[in-house]
Amino acid sequence: MKIITRTAIPVVLSILMTGCSIFGKYSDKPVIPDGLYGAEAGTDGQDSSLANIPWKEFFQDDILSDLIDTALVRNADLAITRLNVQESEASLLGSKLGFLPSLAFTPSISYDRNVSYQVPLSVSWDNQGFGSIINRKREAQARAEQSLDQKKEVQSRMIASIADAYYQLILLDRQYQIIDATETVWESVLETQKALMENGKCYSTSVSQMESSLISVKIRKADILNEIKNVEYSICLLLDWTPRKIERSAWAEYALPKSLRTGVPAEMLERRPDVRAAEKSVEAAYYVSRQALAAMFPSLSLSGMFGWTAQGFTIKDPGQMIIDAVGTLTQPIFARGRLKENYKISKLQQEKAARAYSQAILSAGNEVNRNLRECQLAEEKDALYKSQVAILDESYAATRELMRNGKASYIEVLVAQDNLLNAQLSEAANIYSGAVSLISLYISLGGGTD
């Protein structure tokens, strides 16, 4: 009974002196600001369903899916984040073990006429203050969850990078096709111009201009081939491959989903791993401040021993078992000024983390808004580009016919062909822009983590 009383009193005193605030769980979650998407934002939440689509369903291209699967296994950045997750899990396990006492088995032998054995089992528990251990465990839990969210963020961004580069390759293939077809047409026009010159219907300067324009087309064609190689190398780097050719699907018409709206509830942004990681940073900072506060209160150390003494192979007196327990309560005095400053610093760090979380929310909202608008803009421009290409194609064909009949100059043909070429390239680039904007919207809503 004396042992129990002697041990219990310091424990009770420590708990009472520490205070309930040290043991409180994190609940000061920063508030998401109103009007996150601006005055034009709706509340229907239609587009938020994009984030719920697994990436293998969102990307229907089998070749792209295989590339992403390879990157999930081989990508160096993802490998590092996996190690970070394992490290944080080990830290969490270590913090949980802080609740356990340390055991020591210290047998001894002494010689005094007869051989005497002591087989004691000692137990010591230095909890460094109950508040410190509990809050250290909760901080480690928050850090572990944060590292997992950071891994998901790296994964989603990596998926977006591979998809962007993949569709850029398809766009470059399309641009190469346009330039190659233009080269063929220009060669035909040049032959026509040479025939006109031989018949005295045009000057040699016009032929020179045609030849110069044909060389310009060949240079653009070579630049596109070089850009294709560079994009392939960037994909290889993401996949941890040596440089090689990247297989991809053929160019196809890309149509954006109709009626994209800005009705995304702000709460959906909490699905984003970077936003969740920012919140976990606030939670971890909160528990760090609780640890700093707990350090100013008394810490309790418990130690005890259980065992017996024996002579020969028999216990000398089983009734006299060795039982001892000691409780020590330590209150910091001279270090209290330093501990107060540590607590103040931890509170400032908690405030900084809260501001970073609010900034992450605002940035996420702006990103969603921007991607939505770019998707809508690409859809609006698509119909205009198609009409423009059709008009310029007819104009170019008519101008060539007039030149054959001597009713149009070579300059008019050059201008018509250049206008058509630029319109075709712009149409293809707009389709690619729409694809990338939709991918960015998917990622900005928290997609790509499943």
Coordinates of C-alpha atoms in Angstrom, one line a residue:
M1 CA 0.0 0.0 0.0
K2 CA 2.8 2.4 0.8
I3 CA 4.4 1.7 -2.6
I4 CA 1.1 2.4 -4.4
T5 CA 0.6 5.6 -2.4
R6 CA 4.2 6.7 -2.9
T7 CA 3.9 6.2 -6.7
A8 CA 0.4 7.5 -7.2
I9 CA 0.8 10.8 -5.5
P10 CA 3.4 12.2 -8.0
V11 CA 1.4 10.9 -10.9
V12 CA -1.8 12.7 -9.8
L13 CA 0.2 15.8 -9.0
S14 CA 1.8 15.8 -12.4
I15 CA -1.5 15.4 -14.2
L16 CA -3.1 18.2 -12.2
M17 CA -0.2 20.5 -12.6
T18 CA 0.1 19.9 -16.4
G19 CA -3.4 21.0 -17.1
C20 CA -6.0 19.8 -19.6
S21 CA -4.8 22.2 -22.4
I22 CA -1.7 20.1 -23.0
F23 CA -3.8 17.0 -23.8
G24 CA -6.3 18.7 -26.1
K25 CA -6.5 17.5 -29.7
Y26 CA -6.1 19.7 -32.7
S27 CA -9.3 21.4 -33.6
D28 CA -8.3 24.9 -34.8
K29 CA -8.8 24.2 -38.5
P30 CA -8.4 27.3 -40.7
V31 CA -11.6 28.5 -42.3
I32 CA -11.9 28.3 -46.1
P33 CA -12.6 31.9 -47.4
D34 CA -15.9 32.7 -49.0
G35 CA -16.0 33.6 -52.7
L36 CA -13.0 31.4 -53.5
Y37 CA -13.9 31.2 -57.2
G38 CA -14.9 34.8 -57.7
A39 CA -18.3 36.4 -58.3
E40 CA -19.1 34.2 -61.3
A41 CA -18.7 30.8 -59.5
G42 CA -21.6 28.6 -59.1
T43 CA -22.4 26.0 -56.4
D44 CA -23.6 23.0 -58.4
G45 CA -20.3 21.1 -58.1
Q46 CA -20.6 19.4 -61.5
D47 CA -16.9 19.5 -62.3
S48 CA -15.9 18.2 -58.9
S49 CA -16.8 14.7 -60.1
L50 CA -13.7 14.8 -62.3
A51 CA -11.5 14.3 -59.2
N52 CA -13.4 11.1 -58.3
I53 CA -12.4 9.4 -61.6
P54 CA -9.3 7.1 -61.2
W55 CA -6.5 8.1 -63.5
K56 CA -6.8 4.9 -65.5
E57 CA -10.3 5.8 -66.4
F58 CA -9.6 9.4 -67.1
F59 CA -6.8 8.6 -69.5
Q60 CA -8.3 6.2 -72.1
D61 CA -5.1 5.9 -74.1
D62 CA -3.5 2.5 -73.4
I63 CA 0.0 3.6 -74.4
L64 CA -0.2 6.5 -72.0
S65 CA -1.5 4.3 -69.2
D66 CA 1.5 2.0 -69.7
L67 CA 3.9 4.9 -69.5
I68 CA 2.3 6.1 -66.2
D69 CA 2.4 2.6 -64.7
T70 CA 6.1 2.5 -65.5
A71 CA 6.7 5.8 -63.9
L72 CA 4.8 4.9 -60.8
V73 CA 7.4 2.1 -60.3
R74 CA 10.6 3.7 -61.6
N75 CA 10.3 7.5 -61.0
A76 CA 13.1 8.7 -58.8
D77 CA 11.0 11.5 -57.1
L78 CA 8.3 9.0 -56.2
A79 CA 10.9 6.6 -54.8
I80 CA 12.2 9.4 -52.5
T81 CA 8.7 10.1 -51.3
R82 CA 8.1 6.5 -50.5
L83 CA 11.2 6.5 -48.3
N84 CA 9.9 9.6 -46.6
V85 CA 6.7 7.8 -45.8
Q86 CA 8.6 4.9 -44.3
E87 CA 10.7 7.3 -42.3
S88 CA 7.7 9.0 -40.9
E89 CA 6.1 5.7 -40.1
A90 CA 9.2 4.6 -38.2
S91 CA 9.1 7.9 -36.3
L92 CA 5.5 7.3 -35.4
L93 CA 6.3 3.8 -34.1
G94 CA 9.1 5.2 -32.0
S95 CA 6.8 7.9 -30.5
K96 CA 4.3 5.2 -29.6
L97 CA 7.0 3.2 -27.8
G98 CA 7.7 6.2 -25.6
F99 CA 4.7 5.0 -23.5
L100 CA 6.5 1.8 -22.6
P101 CA 8.9 1.4 -19.7
S102 CA 12.4 0.2 -20.0
L103 CA 13.2 -3.2 -18.6
A104 CA 16.6 -4.5 -17.3
F105 CA 17.4 -8.0 -16.2
T106 CA 20.6 -7.7 -14.1
P107 CA 21.5 -11.0 -12.3
S108 CA 24.4 -11.0 -9.9
I109 CA 26.5 -13.6 -8.0
S110 CA 28.3 -13.0 -4.7
Y111 CA 30.5 -15.4 -2.6
D112 CA 30.2 -15.4 1.2
R113 CA 30.7 -19.0 2.5
N114 CA 27.9 -20.0 0.3
V115 CA 27.2 -18.9 -3.3
S116 CA 24.4 -16.3 -3.3
Y117 CA 22.4 -15.4 -6.4
Q118 CA 20.3 -12.3 -7.0
V119 CA 17.9 -12.3 -9.9
P120 CA 16.3 -8.8 -10.0
L121 CA 14.1 -7.4 -12.7
S122 CA 14.2 -3.6 -12.7
V123 CA 11.7 -1.3 -14.4
S124 CA 12.1 2.4 -15.1
W125 CA 9.7 4.8 -16.8
D126 CA 10.7 8.3 -17.6
N127 CA 7.7 9.8 -19.3
Q128 CA 9.2 13.3 -19.7
G129 CA 5.8 14.6 -18.8
F130 CA 2.6 12.9 -19.9
G131 CA 1.9 15.9 -22.2
S132 CA 5.2 15.6 -24.0
I133 CA 4.8 11.9 -24.9
I134 CA 1.1 12.2 -26.0
N135 CA 1.8 15.3 -28.1
R136 CA 4.9 13.8 -29.6
K137 CA 2.9 10.8 -30.7
R138 CA 0.2 13.0 -32.2
E139 CA 2.7 15.1 -34.0
A140 CA 4.4 12.0 -35.5
Q141 CA 0.9 10.8 -36.6
A142 CA 0.3 14.2 -38.3
R143 CA 3.7 14.0 -40.0
A144 CA 3.1 10.5 -41.2
E145 CA -0.2 11.5 -42.8
Q146 CA 1.5 14.6 -44.2
S147 CA 4.2 12.5 -45.9
L148 CA 1.6 10.2 -47.4
D149 CA -0.2 13.3 -48.8
Q150 CA 3.0 14.6 -50.2
K151 CA 3.7 11.3 -51.9
K152 CA 0.2 11.5 -53.5
E153 CA 0.9 15.1 -54.6
V154 CA 4.2 14.0 -56.3
Q155 CA 2.3 11.2 -58.0
S156 CA -0.5 13.4 -59.3
R157 CA 2.0 16.0 -60.6
M158 CA 4.1 13.3 -62.2
I159 CA 1.0 11.8 -63.9
A160 CA 0.1 15.3 -65.2
S161 CA 3.7 15.9 -66.5
I162 CA 3.8 12.6 -68.4
A163 CA 0.3 13.2 -69.9
D164 CA 1.3 16.7 -70.9
A165 CA 4.5 15.6 -72.6
Y166 CA 2.7 12.6 -74.2
Y167 CA 0.0 14.9 -75.8
Q168 CA 2.7 17.3 -76.8
L169 CA 4.3 14.5 -78.8
I170 CA 1.0 13.9 -80.5
L171 CA 0.7 17.6 -81.2
L172 CA 4.2 17.7 -82.7
D173 CA 3.4 14.7 -84.8
R174 CA 0.4 16.6 -86.2
Q175 CA 2.4 19.8 -86.8
Y176 CA 5.0 17.7 -88.6
Q177 CA 2.3 16.2 -90.8
I178 CA 1.1 19.7 -91.6
I179 CA 4.6 21.0 -92.4
D180 CA 5.4 17.9 -94.4
A181 CA 2.2 18.4 -96.5
T182 CA 3.0 22.0 -96.9
E183 CA 6.5 21.1 -98.2
T184 CA 5.0 18.8 -100.8
V185 CA 2.6 21.6 -101.9
W186 CA 5.4 24.2 -102.0
E187 CA 7.5 21.9 -104.2
S188 CA 4.6 21.6 -106.6
V189 CA 4.1 25.4 -106.6
L190 CA 7.8 26.0 -107.2
E191 CA 7.6 23.7 -110.3
T192 CA 4.7 25.6 -111.6
Q193 CA 6.5 28.9 -111.0
K194 CA 9.5 27.6 -112.9
A195 CA 7.3 26.6 -115.8
L196 CA 5.8 30.1 -115.9
M197 CA 9.2 31.6 -115.9
E198 CA 10.3 29.5 -118.8
N199 CA 7.2 30.7 -120.7
G200 CA 8.0 34.3 -119.9
K201 CA 5.0 34.8 -117.6
C202 CA 7.0 35.6 -114.5
Y203 CA 10.4 36.8 -113.4
S204 CA 13.2 34.8 -111.8
T205 CA 12.8 36.8 -108.6
S206 CA 9.5 35.1 -108.0
V207 CA 11.2 31.7 -108.4
S208 CA 13.8 32.7 -105.9
Q209 CA 11.2 33.8 -103.4
M210 CA 9.4 30.5 -103.8
E211 CA 12.7 28.6 -103.2
S212 CA 13.4 30.7 -100.1
S213 CA 10.0 30.0 -98.7
L214 CA 10.5 26.3 -99.3
I215 CA 13.7 26.4 -97.4
S216 CA 11.9 28.1 -94.5
V217 CA 9.4 25.2 -94.4
K218 CA 12.2 22.7 -94.4
I219 CA 13.9 24.5 -91.5
R220 CA 10.6 24.5 -89.5
K221 CA 10.3 20.8 -90.2
A222 CA 13.8 20.2 -88.8
D223 CA 13.0 22.2 -85.7
I224 CA 9.9 20.1 -85.0
L225 CA 11.9 16.9 -85.3
N226 CA 14.4 18.3 -82.8
E227 CA 11.6 19.3 -80.4
I228 CA 10.1 15.8 -80.7
K229 CA 13.4 14.3 -79.6
N230 CA 13.6 16.7 -76.6
V231 CA 10.1 15.8 -75.4
E232 CA 10.9 12.1 -75.8
Y233 CA 14.1 12.6 -73.6
S234 CA 12.0 14.4 -71.0
I235 CA 9.6 11.5 -70.8
C236 CA 12.5 9.1 -70.5
L237 CA 13.9 11.1 -67.6
L238 CA 10.5 10.8 -65.8
L239 CA 10.5 7.0 -66.4
D240 CA 14.2 6.6 -65.4
W241 CA 14.9 5.3 -68.9
T242 CA 17.9 5.9 -71.2
P243 CA 17.0 8.0 -74.2
R244 CA 14.8 6.2 -76.7
K245 CA 11.8 6.6 -79.0
I246 CA 8.5 6.9 -77.2
E247 CA 5.6 5.1 -78.8
R248 CA 2.3 7.1 -79.0
S249 CA -1.1 7.1 -80.6
A250 CA -1.8 8.8 -83.9
W251 CA -3.3 12.3 -84.0
A252 CA -7.0 12.3 -83.5
E253 CA -9.6 15.0 -83.0
Y254 CA -9.8 16.0 -79.4
A255 CA -13.2 17.3 -78.2
L256 CA -13.6 19.0 -74.8
P257 CA -16.6 18.0 -72.6
K258 CA -19.4 20.4 -73.2
S259 CA -20.8 22.8 -70.6
L260 CA -18.0 23.0 -68.2
R261 CA -19.1 25.1 -65.3
T262 CA -17.4 26.7 -62.3
G263 CA -19.7 25.1 -59.7
V264 CA -17.0 23.5 -57.6
P265 CA -17.6 23.6 -53.9
A266 CA -14.6 24.9 -52.0
E267 CA -14.7 21.9 -49.7
M268 CA -13.7 19.7 -52.7
L269 CA -10.2 21.3 -52.6
E270 CA -9.6 19.4 -49.4
R271 CA -9.2 16.4 -51.6
R272 CA -6.0 17.9 -53.0
P273 CA -3.0 16.2 -51.4
D274 CA -1.0 19.5 -51.2
V275 CA -3.9 21.2 -49.3
R276 CA -4.2 18.2 -47.0
A277 CA -0.5 18.2 -46.4
A278 CA -0.6 21.9 -45.6
E279 CA -3.3 21.3 -43.0
K280 CA -1.3 18.4 -41.5
S281 CA 1.6 20.8 -41.2
V282 CA -0.7 23.1 -39.1
E283 CA -1.7 20.1 -36.9
A284 CA 1.9 19.0 -36.4
A285 CA 2.9 22.6 -35.4
Y286 CA 0.0 22.6 -32.9
Y287 CA 1.3 19.5 -31.2
V288 CA 4.9 20.9 -31.2
S289 CA 3.6 23.9 -29.3
R290 CA 1.8 21.6 -26.8
Q291 CA 5.1 19.8 -26.3
A292 CA 6.8 23.1 -25.6
L293 CA 4.1 24.0 -23.1
A294 CA 4.4 20.6 -21.4
A295 CA 8.1 21.1 -21.0
M296 CA 7.4 23.8 -18.5
F297 CA 5.5 21.5 -16.2
P298 CA 6.9 18.8 -13.9
S299 CA 8.1 15.5 -15.5
L300 CA 7.6 12.2 -13.7
S301 CA 10.1 9.4 -13.5
L302 CA 9.2 6.0 -12.1
S303 CA 11.7 3.1 -11.4
G304 CA 11.2 -0.2 -9.6
M305 CA 12.8 -3.6 -9.0
F306 CA 11.3 -7.1 -8.5
G307 CA 13.4 -10.1 -7.7
W308 CA 14.7 -12.5 -5.0
T309 CA 17.9 -13.9 -3.5
A310 CA 18.9 -17.5 -3.6
Q311 CA 21.8 -19.7 -2.2
G312 CA 22.7 -22.7 -4.2
F313 CA 19.7 -23.8 -6.2
T314 CA 17.1 -23.0 -3.6
I315 CA 15.5 -19.7 -2.8
K316 CA 16.7 -18.6 0.7
D317 CA 13.5 -16.9 1.8
P318 CA 10.6 -16.7 -0.7
G319 CA 8.7 -14.4 1.7
Q320 CA 11.3 -11.7 1.3
M321 CA 10.8 -10.8 -2.3
I322 CA 12.6 -7.6 -3.4
I323 CA 10.0 -5.1 -4.3
D324 CA 10.8 -1.4 -4.7
A325 CA 9.3 1.5 -6.5
V326 CA 10.4 5.1 -6.6
G327 CA 8.7 8.1 -8.1
T328 CA 10.6 11.3 -8.9
L329 CA 8.9 14.6 -9.8
T330 CA 11.2 17.1 -11.5
Q331 CA 10.2 20.8 -12.0
P332 CA 12.4 23.0 -14.2
I333 CA 13.3 26.3 -12.5
F334 CA 16.3 28.0 -14.0
A335 CA 15.5 26.9 -17.6
R336 CA 12.0 28.3 -17.5
G337 CA 13.0 31.4 -19.4
R338 CA 14.4 29.4 -22.2
L339 CA 11.3 27.1 -22.2
K340 CA 9.0 30.1 -22.4
E341 CA 10.9 31.4 -25.4
N342 CA 10.7 27.9 -27.0
Y343 CA 6.9 27.9 -26.5
K344 CA 6.6 31.4 -28.0
I345 CA 8.6 30.3 -31.0
S346 CA 6.4 27.2 -31.5
K347 CA 3.3 29.3 -31.4
L348 CA 4.7 31.6 -34.1
Q349 CA 5.6 28.6 -36.2
Q350 CA 2.0 27.3 -35.8
E351 CA 0.7 30.7 -37.0
K352 CA 3.1 30.6 -40.0
A353 CA 1.8 27.1 -40.9
A354 CA -1.8 28.3 -40.6
R355 CA -1.1 31.2 -43.0
A356 CA 0.6 28.8 -45.4
Y357 CA -2.5 26.6 -45.3
S358 CA -4.7 29.6 -46.1
Q359 CA -2.4 30.5 -49.0
A360 CA -2.5 26.9 -50.3
I361 CA -6.3 27.1 -50.3
L362 CA -6.3 30.4 -52.2
S363 CA -3.7 29.2 -54.7
A364 CA -5.8 26.0 -55.3
G365 CA -8.9 28.0 -55.9
N366 CA -7.2 30.3 -58.4
E367 CA -5.7 27.3 -60.1
V368 CA -9.1 25.6 -60.5
N369 CA -10.7 28.8 -61.8
R370 CA -7.9 29.4 -64.3
N371 CA -8.0 25.8 -65.6
L372 CA -11.8 25.9 -66.0
R373 CA -11.6 29.1 -67.9
E374 CA -8.9 27.8 -70.2
C375 CA -11.0 24.7 -71.0
Q376 CA -13.9 26.9 -71.9
L377 CA -11.7 29.2 -74.0
A378 CA -10.2 26.3 -75.9
E379 CA -13.7 25.0 -76.6
E380 CA -14.9 28.4 -77.9
K381 CA -11.8 28.9 -80.1
D382 CA -12.1 25.4 -81.6
A383 CA -15.1 26.2 -83.7
L384 CA -13.5 29.5 -84.9
Y385 CA -10.3 27.8 -85.9
K386 CA -12.1 25.2 -87.9
S387 CA -14.1 27.9 -89.8
Q388 CA -10.9 29.8 -90.4
V389 CA -9.0 26.8 -91.8
A390 CA -11.8 26.0 -94.1
I391 CA -12.0 29.5 -95.5
L392 CA -8.2 29.9 -95.9
D393 CA -8.0 26.5 -97.6
E394 CA -10.5 27.6 -100.2
S395 CA -8.7 30.9 -100.6
Y396 CA -5.4 29.2 -101.1
A397 CA -6.8 26.8 -103.7
A398 CA -8.4 29.7 -105.6
T399 CA -5.2 31.8 -105.5
R400 CA -3.1 29.0 -106.9
E401 CA -5.6 28.6 -109.8
L402 CA -5.4 32.3 -110.5
M403 CA -1.6 32.1 -110.6
R404 CA -1.7 29.3 -113.1
N405 CA -3.9 31.5 -115.3
G406 CA -1.6 34.5 -114.8
K407 CA -4.2 36.4 -112.8
A408 CA -2.4 36.4 -109.4
S409 CA 1.1 37.0 -108.4
Y410 CA 3.4 34.6 -106.5
I411 CA 3.3 37.0 -103.5
E412 CA -0.5 36.4 -103.2
V413 CA 0.1 32.7 -103.3
L414 CA 2.8 33.0 -100.6
V415 CA 0.6 35.0 -98.3
A416 CA -2.4 32.6 -98.8
Q417 CA -0.2 29.5 -98.1
D418 CA 1.4 31.1 -95.1
N419 CA -2.0 32.1 -93.6
L420 CA -3.3 28.6 -94.1
L421 CA -0.3 27.0 -92.6
N422 CA -0.4 29.2 -89.5
A423 CA -4.2 28.6 -89.1
Q424 CA -3.7 24.8 -89.3
L425 CA -0.9 24.9 -86.7
S426 CA -2.9 27.2 -84.4
E427 CA -5.9 24.8 -84.6
A428 CA -3.8 21.9 -83.6
A429 CA -2.1 23.9 -80.8
N430 CA -5.6 24.9 -79.5
I431 CA -6.7 21.3 -79.3
Y432 CA -3.6 20.4 -77.4
S433 CA -4.1 23.4 -75.1
G434 CA -7.7 22.2 -74.4
A435 CA -6.3 18.7 -73.5
V436 CA -3.7 20.1 -71.2
S437 CA -6.2 22.4 -69.5
L438 CA -8.5 19.5 -68.8
I439 CA -5.6 17.5 -67.4
S440 CA -4.7 20.4 -65.2
L441 CA -8.3 20.8 -64.0
Y442 CA -8.4 17.1 -63.1
I443 CA -5.2 17.4 -61.1
S444 CA -6.1 20.8 -59.5
L445 CA -9.3 19.2 -58.2
G446 CA -7.4 16.4 -56.5
G447 CA -7.4 13.8 -59.2
G448 CA -4.6 11.4 -60.1
T449 CA -4.0 10.1 -56.6
D450 CA -6.0 6.8 -57.0

